[in-house]
CSV table of C-alpha atoms in Angstrom, one decimal:
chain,number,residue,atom,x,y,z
A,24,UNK,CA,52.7,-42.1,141.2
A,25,UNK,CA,52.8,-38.6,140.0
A,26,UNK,CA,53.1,-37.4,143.0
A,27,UNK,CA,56.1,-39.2,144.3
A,28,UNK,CA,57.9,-38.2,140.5
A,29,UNK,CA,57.2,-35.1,141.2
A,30,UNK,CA,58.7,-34.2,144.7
A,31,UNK,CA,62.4,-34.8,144.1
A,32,UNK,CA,61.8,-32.1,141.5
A,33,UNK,CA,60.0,-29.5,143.4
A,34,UNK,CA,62.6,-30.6,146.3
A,35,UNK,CA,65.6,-29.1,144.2
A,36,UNK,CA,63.6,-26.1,142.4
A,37,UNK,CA,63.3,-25.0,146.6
A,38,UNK,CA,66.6,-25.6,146.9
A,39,UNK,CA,68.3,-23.2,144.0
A,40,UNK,CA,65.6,-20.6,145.1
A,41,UNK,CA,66.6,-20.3,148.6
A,42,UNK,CA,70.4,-20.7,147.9
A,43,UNK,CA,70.5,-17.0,147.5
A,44,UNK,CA,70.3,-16.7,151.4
A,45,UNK,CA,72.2,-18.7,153.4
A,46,UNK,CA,71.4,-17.7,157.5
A,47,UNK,CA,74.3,-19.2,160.0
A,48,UNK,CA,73.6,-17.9,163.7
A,49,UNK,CA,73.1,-14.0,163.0
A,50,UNK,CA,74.9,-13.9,160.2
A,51,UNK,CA,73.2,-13.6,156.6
A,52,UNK,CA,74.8,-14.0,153.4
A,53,UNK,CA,73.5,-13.6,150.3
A,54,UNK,CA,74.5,-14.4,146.7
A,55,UNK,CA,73.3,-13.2,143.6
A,56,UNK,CA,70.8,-15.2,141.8
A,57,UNK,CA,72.2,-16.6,138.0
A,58,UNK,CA,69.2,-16.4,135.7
A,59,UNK,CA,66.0,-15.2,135.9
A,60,UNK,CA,62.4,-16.1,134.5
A,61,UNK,CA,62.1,-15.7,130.4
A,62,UNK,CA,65.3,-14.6,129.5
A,63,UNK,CA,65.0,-10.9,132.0
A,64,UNK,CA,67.3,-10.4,134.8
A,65,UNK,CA,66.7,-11.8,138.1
A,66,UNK,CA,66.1,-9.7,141.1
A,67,UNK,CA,67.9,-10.3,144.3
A,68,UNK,CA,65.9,-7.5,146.1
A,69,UNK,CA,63.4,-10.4,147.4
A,70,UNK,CA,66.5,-12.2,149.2
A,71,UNK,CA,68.6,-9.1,150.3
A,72,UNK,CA,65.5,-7.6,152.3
A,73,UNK,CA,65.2,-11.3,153.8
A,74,UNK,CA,68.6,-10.9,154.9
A,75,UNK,CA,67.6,-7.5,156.4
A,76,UNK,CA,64.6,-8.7,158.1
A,77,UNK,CA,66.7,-12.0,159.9
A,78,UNK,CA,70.1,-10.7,160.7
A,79,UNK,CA,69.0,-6.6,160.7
A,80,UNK,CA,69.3,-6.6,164.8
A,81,UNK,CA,72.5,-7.2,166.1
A,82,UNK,CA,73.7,-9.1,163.1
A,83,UNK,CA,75.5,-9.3,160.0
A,84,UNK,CA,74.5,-8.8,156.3
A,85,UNK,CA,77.2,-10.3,153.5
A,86,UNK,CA,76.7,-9.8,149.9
A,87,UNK,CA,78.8,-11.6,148.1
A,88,UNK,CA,81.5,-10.6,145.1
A,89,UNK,CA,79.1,-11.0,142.0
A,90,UNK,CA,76.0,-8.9,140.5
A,91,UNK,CA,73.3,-8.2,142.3
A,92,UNK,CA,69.8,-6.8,140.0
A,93,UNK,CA,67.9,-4.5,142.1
A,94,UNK,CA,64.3,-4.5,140.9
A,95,UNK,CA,62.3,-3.3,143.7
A,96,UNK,CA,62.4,-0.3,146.6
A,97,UNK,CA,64.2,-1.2,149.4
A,98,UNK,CA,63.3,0.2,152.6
A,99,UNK,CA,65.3,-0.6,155.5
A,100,UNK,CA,64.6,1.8,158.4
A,101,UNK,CA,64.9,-0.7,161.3
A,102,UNK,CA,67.9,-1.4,161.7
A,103,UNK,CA,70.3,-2.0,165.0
A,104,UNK,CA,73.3,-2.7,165.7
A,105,UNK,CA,74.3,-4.2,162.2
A,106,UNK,CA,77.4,-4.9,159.9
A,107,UNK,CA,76.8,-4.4,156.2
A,108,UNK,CA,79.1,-5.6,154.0
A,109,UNK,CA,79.2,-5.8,150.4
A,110,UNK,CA,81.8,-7.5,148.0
A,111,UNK,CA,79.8,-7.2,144.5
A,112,UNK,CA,78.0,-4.7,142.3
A,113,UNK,CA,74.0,-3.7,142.8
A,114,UNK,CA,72.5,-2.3,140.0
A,115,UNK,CA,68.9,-1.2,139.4
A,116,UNK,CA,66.8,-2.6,137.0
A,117,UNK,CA,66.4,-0.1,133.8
A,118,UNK,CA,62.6,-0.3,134.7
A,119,UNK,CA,61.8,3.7,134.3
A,120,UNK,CA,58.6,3.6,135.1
A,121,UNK,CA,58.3,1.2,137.7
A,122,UNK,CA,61.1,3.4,139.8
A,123,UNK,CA,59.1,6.6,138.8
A,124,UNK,CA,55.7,5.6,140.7
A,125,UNK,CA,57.2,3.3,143.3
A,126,UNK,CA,60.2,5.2,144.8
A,127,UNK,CA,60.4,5.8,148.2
A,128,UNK,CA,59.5,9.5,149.7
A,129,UNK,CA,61.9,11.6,151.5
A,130,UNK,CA,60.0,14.6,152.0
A,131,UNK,CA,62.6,17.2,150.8
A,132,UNK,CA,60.9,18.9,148.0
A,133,UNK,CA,59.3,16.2,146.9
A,134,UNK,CA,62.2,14.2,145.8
A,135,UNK,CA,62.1,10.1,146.4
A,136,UNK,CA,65.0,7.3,146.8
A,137,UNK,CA,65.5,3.8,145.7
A,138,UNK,CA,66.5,3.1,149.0
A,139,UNK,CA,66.1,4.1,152.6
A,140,UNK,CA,68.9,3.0,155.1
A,141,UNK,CA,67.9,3.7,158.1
A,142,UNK,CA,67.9,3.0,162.7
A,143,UNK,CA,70.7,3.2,165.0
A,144,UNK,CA,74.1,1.8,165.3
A,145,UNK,CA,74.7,0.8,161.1
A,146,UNK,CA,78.4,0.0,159.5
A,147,UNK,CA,78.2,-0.2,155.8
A,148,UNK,CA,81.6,-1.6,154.1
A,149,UNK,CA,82.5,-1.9,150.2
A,150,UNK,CA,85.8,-2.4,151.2
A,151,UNK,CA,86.8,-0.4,147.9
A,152,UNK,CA,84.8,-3.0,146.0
A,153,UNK,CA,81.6,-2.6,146.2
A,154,UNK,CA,79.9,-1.3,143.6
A,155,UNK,CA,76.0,0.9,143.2
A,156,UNK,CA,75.2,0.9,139.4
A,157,UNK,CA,72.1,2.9,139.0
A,158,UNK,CA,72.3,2.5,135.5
A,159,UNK,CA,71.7,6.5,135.3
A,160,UNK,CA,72.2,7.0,131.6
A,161,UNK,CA,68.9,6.2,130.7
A,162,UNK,CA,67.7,8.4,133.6
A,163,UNK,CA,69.6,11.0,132.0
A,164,UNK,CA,68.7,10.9,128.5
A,165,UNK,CA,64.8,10.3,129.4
A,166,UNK,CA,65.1,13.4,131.5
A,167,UNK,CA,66.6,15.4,128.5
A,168,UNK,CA,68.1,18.3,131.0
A,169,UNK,CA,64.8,18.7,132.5
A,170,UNK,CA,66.5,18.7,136.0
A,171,UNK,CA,64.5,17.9,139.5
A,172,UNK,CA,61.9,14.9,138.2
A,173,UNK,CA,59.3,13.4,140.5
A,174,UNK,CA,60.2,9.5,141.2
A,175,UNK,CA,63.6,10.0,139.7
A,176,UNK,CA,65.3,7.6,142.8
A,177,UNK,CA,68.4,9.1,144.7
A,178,UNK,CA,70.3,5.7,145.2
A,179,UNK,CA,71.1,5.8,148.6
A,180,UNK,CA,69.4,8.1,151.5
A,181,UNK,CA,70.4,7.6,155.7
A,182,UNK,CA,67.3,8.2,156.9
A,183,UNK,CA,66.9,8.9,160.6
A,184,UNK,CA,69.8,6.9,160.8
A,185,UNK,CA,72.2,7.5,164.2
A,186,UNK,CA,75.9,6.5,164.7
A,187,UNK,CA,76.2,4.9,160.8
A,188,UNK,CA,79.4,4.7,158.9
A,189,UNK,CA,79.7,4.1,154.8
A,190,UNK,CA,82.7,3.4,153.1
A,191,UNK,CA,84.6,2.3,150.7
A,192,UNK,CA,81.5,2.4,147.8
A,193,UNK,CA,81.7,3.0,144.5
A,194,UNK,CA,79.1,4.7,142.7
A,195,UNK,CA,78.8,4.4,138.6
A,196,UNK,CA,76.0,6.0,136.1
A,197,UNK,CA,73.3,7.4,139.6
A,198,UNK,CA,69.8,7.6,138.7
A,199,UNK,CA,70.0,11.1,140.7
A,200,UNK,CA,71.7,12.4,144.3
A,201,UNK,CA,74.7,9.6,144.4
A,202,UNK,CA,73.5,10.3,148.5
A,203,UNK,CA,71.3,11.8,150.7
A,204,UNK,CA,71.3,12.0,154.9
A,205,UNK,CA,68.0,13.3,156.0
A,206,UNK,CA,67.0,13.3,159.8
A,207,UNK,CA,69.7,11.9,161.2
A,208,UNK,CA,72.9,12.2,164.0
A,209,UNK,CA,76.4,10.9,163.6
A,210,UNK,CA,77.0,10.4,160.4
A,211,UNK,CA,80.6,9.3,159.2
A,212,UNK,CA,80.9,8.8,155.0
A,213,UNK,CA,84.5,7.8,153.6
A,214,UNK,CA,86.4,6.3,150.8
A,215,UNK,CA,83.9,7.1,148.3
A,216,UNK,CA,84.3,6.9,145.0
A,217,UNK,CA,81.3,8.9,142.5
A,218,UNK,CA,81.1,9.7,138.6
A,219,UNK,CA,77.9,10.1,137.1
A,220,UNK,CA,79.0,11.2,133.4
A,221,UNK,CA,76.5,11.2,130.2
A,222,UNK,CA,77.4,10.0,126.8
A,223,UNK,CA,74.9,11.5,124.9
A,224,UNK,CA,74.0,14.8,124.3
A,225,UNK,CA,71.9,15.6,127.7
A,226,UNK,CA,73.5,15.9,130.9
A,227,UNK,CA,73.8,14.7,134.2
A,228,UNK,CA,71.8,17.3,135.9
A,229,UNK,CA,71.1,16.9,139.3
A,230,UNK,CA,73.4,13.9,140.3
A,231,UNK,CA,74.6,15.6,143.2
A,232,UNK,CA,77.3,13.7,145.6
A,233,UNK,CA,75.7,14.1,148.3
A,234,UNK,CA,72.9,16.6,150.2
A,235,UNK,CA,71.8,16.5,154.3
A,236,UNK,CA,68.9,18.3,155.7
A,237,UNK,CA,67.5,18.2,159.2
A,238,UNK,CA,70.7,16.1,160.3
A,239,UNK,CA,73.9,17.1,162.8
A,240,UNK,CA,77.3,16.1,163.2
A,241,UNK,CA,78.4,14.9,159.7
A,242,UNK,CA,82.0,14.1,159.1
A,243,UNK,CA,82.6,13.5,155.3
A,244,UNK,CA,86.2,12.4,154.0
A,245,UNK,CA,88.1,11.0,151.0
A,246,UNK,CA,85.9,11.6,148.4
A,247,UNK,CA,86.3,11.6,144.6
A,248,UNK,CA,83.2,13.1,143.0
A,249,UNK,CA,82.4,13.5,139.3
A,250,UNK,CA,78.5,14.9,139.3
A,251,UNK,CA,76.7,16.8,137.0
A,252,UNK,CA,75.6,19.4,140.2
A,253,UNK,CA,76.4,20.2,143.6
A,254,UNK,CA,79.1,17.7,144.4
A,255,UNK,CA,78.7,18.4,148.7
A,256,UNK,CA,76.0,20.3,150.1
A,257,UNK,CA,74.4,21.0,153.7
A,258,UNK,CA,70.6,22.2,153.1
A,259,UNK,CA,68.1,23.8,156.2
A,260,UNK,CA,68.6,22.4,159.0
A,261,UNK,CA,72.4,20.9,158.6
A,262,UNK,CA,74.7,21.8,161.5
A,263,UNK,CA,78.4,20.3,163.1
A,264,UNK,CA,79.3,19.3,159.3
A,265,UNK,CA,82.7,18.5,159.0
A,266,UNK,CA,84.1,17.5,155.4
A,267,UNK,CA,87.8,17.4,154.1
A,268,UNK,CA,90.1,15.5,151.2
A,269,UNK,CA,87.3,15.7,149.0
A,270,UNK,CA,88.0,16.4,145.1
A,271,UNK,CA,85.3,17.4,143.2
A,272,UNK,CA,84.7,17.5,138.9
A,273,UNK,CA,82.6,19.0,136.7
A,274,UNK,CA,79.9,19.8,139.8
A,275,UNK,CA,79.4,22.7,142.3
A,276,UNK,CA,81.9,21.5,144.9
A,277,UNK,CA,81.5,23.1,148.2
A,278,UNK,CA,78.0,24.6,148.8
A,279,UNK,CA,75.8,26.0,151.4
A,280,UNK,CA,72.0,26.0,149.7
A,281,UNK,CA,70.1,25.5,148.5
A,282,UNK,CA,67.8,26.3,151.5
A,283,UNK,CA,65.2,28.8,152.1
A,284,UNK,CA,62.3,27.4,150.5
A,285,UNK,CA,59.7,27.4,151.1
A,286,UNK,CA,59.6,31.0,153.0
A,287,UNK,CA,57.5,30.0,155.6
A,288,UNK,CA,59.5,26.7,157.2
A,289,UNK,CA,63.5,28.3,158.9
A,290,UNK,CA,65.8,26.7,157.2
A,291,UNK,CA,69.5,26.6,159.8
A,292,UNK,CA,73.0,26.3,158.8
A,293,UNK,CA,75.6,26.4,161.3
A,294,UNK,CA,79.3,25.0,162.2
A,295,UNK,CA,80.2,23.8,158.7
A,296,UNK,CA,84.0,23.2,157.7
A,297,UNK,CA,85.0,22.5,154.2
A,298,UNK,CA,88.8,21.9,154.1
A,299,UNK,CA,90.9,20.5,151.6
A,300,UNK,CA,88.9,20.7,148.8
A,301,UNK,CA,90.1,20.8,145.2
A,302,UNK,CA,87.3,21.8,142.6
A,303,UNK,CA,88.0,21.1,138.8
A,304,UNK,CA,86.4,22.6,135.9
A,305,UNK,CA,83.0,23.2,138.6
A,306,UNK,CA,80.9,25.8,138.8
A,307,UNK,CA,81.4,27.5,141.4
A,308,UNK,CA,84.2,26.0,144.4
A,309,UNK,CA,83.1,28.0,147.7
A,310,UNK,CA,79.6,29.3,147.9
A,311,UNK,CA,76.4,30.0,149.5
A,312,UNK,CA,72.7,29.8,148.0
A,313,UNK,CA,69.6,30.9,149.9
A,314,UNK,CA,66.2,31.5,148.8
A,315,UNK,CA,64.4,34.6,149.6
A,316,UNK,CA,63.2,33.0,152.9
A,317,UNK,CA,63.6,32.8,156.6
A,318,UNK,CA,66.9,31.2,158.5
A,319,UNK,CA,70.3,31.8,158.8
A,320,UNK,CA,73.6,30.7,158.1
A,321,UNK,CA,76.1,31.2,160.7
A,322,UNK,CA,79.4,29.9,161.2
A,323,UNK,CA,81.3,27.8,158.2
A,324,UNK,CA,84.7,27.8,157.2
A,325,UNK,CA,86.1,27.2,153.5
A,326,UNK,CA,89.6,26.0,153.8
A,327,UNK,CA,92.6,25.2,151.5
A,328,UNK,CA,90.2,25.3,148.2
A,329,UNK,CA,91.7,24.8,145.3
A,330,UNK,CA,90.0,26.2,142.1
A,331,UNK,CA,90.8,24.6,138.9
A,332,UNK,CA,89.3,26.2,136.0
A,333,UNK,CA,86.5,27.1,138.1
A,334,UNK,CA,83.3,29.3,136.3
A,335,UNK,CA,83.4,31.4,139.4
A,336,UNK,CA,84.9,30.0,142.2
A,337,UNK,CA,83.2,32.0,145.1
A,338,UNK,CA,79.7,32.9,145.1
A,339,UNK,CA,77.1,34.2,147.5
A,340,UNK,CA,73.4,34.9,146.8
A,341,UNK,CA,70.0,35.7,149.3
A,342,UNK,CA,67.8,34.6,146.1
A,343,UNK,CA,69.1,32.1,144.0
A,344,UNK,CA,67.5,30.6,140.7
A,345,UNK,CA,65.1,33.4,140.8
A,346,UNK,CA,66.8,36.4,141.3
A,347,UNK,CA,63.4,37.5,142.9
A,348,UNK,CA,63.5,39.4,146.6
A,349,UNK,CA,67.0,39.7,146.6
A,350,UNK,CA,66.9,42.6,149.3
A,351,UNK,CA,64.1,41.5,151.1
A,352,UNK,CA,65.9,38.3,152.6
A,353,UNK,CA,65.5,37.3,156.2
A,354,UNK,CA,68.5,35.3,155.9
A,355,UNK,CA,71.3,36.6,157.7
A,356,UNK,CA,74.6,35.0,156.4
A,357,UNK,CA,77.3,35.6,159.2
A,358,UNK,CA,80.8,34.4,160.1
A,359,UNK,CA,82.0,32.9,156.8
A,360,UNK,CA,85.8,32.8,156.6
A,361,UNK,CA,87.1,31.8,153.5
A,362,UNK,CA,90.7,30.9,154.0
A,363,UNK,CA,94.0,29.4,151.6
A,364,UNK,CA,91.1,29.3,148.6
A,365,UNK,CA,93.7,29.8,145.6
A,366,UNK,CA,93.6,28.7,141.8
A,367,UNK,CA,92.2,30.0,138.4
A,368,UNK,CA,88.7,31.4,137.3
A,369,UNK,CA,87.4,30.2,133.9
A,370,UNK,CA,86.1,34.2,133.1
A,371,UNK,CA,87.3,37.1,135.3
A,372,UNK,CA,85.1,37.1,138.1
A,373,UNK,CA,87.0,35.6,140.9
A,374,UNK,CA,84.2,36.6,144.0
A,375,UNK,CA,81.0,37.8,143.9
A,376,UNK,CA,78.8,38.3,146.7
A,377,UNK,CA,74.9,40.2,147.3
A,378,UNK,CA,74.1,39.9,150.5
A,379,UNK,CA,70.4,40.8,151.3
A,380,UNK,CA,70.1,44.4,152.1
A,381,UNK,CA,67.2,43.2,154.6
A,382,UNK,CA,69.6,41.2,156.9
A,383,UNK,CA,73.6,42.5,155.5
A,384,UNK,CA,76.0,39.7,155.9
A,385,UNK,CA,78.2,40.3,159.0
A,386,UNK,CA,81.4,38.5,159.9
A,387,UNK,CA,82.7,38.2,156.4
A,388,UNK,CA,86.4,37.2,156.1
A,389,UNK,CA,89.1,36.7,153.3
A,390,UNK,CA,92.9,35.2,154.4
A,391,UNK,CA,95.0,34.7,151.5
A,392,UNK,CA,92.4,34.1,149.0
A,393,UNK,CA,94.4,34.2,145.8
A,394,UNK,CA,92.8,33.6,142.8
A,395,UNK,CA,93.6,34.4,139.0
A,396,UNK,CA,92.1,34.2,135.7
A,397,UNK,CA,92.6,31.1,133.5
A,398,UNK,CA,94.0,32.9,130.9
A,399,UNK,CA,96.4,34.7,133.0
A,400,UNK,CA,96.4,37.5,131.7
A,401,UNK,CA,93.4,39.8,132.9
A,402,UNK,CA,92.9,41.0,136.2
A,403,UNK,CA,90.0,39.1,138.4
A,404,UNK,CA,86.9,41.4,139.8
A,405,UNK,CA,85.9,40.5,143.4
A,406,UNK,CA,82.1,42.1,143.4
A,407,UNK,CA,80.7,43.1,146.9
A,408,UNK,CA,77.1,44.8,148.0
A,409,UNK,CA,75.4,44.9,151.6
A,410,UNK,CA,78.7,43.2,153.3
A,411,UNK,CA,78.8,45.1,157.0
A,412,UNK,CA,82.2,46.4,158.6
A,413,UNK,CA,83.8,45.7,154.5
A,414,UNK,CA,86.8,47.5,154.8
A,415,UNK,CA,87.8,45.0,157.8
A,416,UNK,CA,86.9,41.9,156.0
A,417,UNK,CA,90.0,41.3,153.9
A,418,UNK,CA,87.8,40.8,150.7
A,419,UNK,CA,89.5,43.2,148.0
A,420,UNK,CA,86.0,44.5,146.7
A,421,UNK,CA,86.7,46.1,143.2
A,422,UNK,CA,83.1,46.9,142.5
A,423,UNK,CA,79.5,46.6,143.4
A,424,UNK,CA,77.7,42.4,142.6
A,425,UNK,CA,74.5,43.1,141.3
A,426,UNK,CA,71.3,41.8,143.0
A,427,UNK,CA,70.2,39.6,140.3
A,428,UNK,CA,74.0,38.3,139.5
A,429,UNK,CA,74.2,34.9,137.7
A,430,UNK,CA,75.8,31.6,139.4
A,431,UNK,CA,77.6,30.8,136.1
A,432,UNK,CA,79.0,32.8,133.9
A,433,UNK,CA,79.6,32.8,130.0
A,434,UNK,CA,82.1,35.0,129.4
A,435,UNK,CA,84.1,38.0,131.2
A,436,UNK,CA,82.3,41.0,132.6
């Protein structure tokens, strides 16, 4: 008798359990679970990496409009031939320490993701609605400015990923990098939509837009970034990097670098295009950063930039955060053209570049750079040292940029 009562019972607790995934043919589609167990959240991650596992091959993965708690890694590197489309929000659970110990490596300098997207042949849609919620202020106030933080999760990483395309994402509050692309091959990003910005008194350091290392052929478009660091930038190992309509906030806009480190592992850089890039109230809007180390960077374009209230809009350095072995650089840095780069500087420093006195830079270029002080009314310095063939590269050098000169500024010099 107490059997029989009881199956009708367990029958319909299966059945609200497993309504989160619904399979039809190749096609999965889950919805977000209602309540979870003692009053906490639910997580969905149990039922979205089902869907991965059934309809990751040749399929399709729906997540429906609604929210969707993300309590657990996910790692989905096996992918093929698969639509991903998501109509709702995810947001990671506020579980600090769980994220610190269990996030997923991604070799670069010992940083780690929330999750790895990964295989060949991979369309990820938000259609303008989808929504990643990392829930990053409590990332940022537990991290109290410290910067770079072992487990602190990047939300999203393409990892050896091949022919992949994401748009149409929103990105709220990111634990860290909005996005990384590591070890992969065609790579198209658009429509994305980033602001990572603090309410409390520590900042957002280190939410980058977006980095790629050991990955080729990028095209990056229609972006709107507000980060708390580099909003795009190609590390070692980047090349055929295409990015354009791409506004950037409160970040370090358009960046070469960091790269270089450690000295004994080449870091490449070559055939980058930024173009149509407006920078407001960043850092820096054009720039290169190297390490001391071994490398080059050859052959990137800065195009149409527009500087708005811009620290100090273009910047090159062989030994950057250290200001150690500035001279002794064996990274050559050749063929930069910045061209069209117009707008205001916050101090009076419009351009300041040290190349390495190891390895000068060669194939330096200014076209109508035009660039003023904020104030308007004092004339902008564009500091040069160890540039080869200078009086043929356009750049108006009014004085000598010191080996150990500072990425931001504070004031005029």
């Amino acid at each position: 008798m107490k059997i029989t009562f009881l199956l009708p019972l367990l029958a319909a607790l299966a059945g609200t359990a497993s309504a989160a995934l619904n399979v039809t043919g190749s096609t999965c589609t889950v919805t977000p679970l209602e309540t979870g167990t003692n009053g906490q959240d639910p997580d969905d991650t149990p039922q979205i990496l089902d869907a991965f596992k059934q309809c990751g091959t040749d399929g399709t993965i729906i997540l429906t409009e609604g929210l969707f708690h993300i309590g657990q890694v996910m790692d989905t590197t096996t992918l093929s031939n698969v639509d991903i489309e998501i109509h709702g929000t995810l947001q990671w659970s506020s579980d600090i320490q769980y994220w610190l110990r269990s996030s997923l490596s991604v070799t670069y300098a010992g940083r780690s993701t929330a999750w790895r997207l990964g295989g060949t042949d991979i369309r990820l849609r938000g259609f303008g609605k989808a929504l990643f919620d990392g829930q990053g202020q409590l990332w940022y106030d537990q991290n109290r400015n410290q910067g770079n933080q072992n487990g602190r999760p990047i939300s999203l990483t393409l990892w050896h990923a091949k022919n992949v395309l994401v748009d149409g994402i929103t990105w709220r509050q990111s634990q860290f990098w909005h996005t990384f692309v590591a070890y992969s091959d065609n790579i198209t990003m658009t429509n994305l939509d980033m602001n990572s910005t603090s309410n409390s008194q520590w900042s957002t350091v280190n939410t980058d837009g977006t980095d790629t290392w050991n990955t080729n052929n990028v095209y990056i478009s229609n972006w709107t970034v507000t980060c708390g660091d580099d909003c795009i930038s190609m590390k070692g190992n980047s090349s055929n990097i295409f990015v354009e309509n791409v506004k950037c906030y409160e970040s370090g806009c358009a960046v070469i670098g960091s790269m270089g480190n450690p000295a004994t592992t080449p870091d490449l850089v070559s055939n980058v295009v930024f173009n149509n890039i407006t920078c407001v109230h960043s850092s820096n809007a054009a720039w290169i950063k190297t390490y001391s180390g071994t490398g080059y960077v050859k052959n990137v374009t800065f195009s149409n930039i527009v500087a708005e209230n811009v620290n100090q809009p273009i910047y090159v350095t062989p030994c950057i955060y250290t200001g150690q072995g500035c001279d002794s650089s064996r990274i050559p840095i050749s063929d930069i053209r910045w061209i069209n780069v117009t707008g205001t500087s916050r101090y009076n420093i419009a351009s300041a570049i040290h190349c390495s006195a190891s390895v000068p830079c060669t194939g330096l270029s200014f076209e109508n750079v035009s660039i003023t002080s904020l104030d308007g009314s004092t004339d902008v310095k564009y500091l040069c040292s160890n540039i080869e063939d200078q009086a043929n590269t356009g750049i108006p050098c009014t004085g000598t940029c010191p080996a150990n000169w500072p990425q931001q500024l504070d004031g005029n010099r």
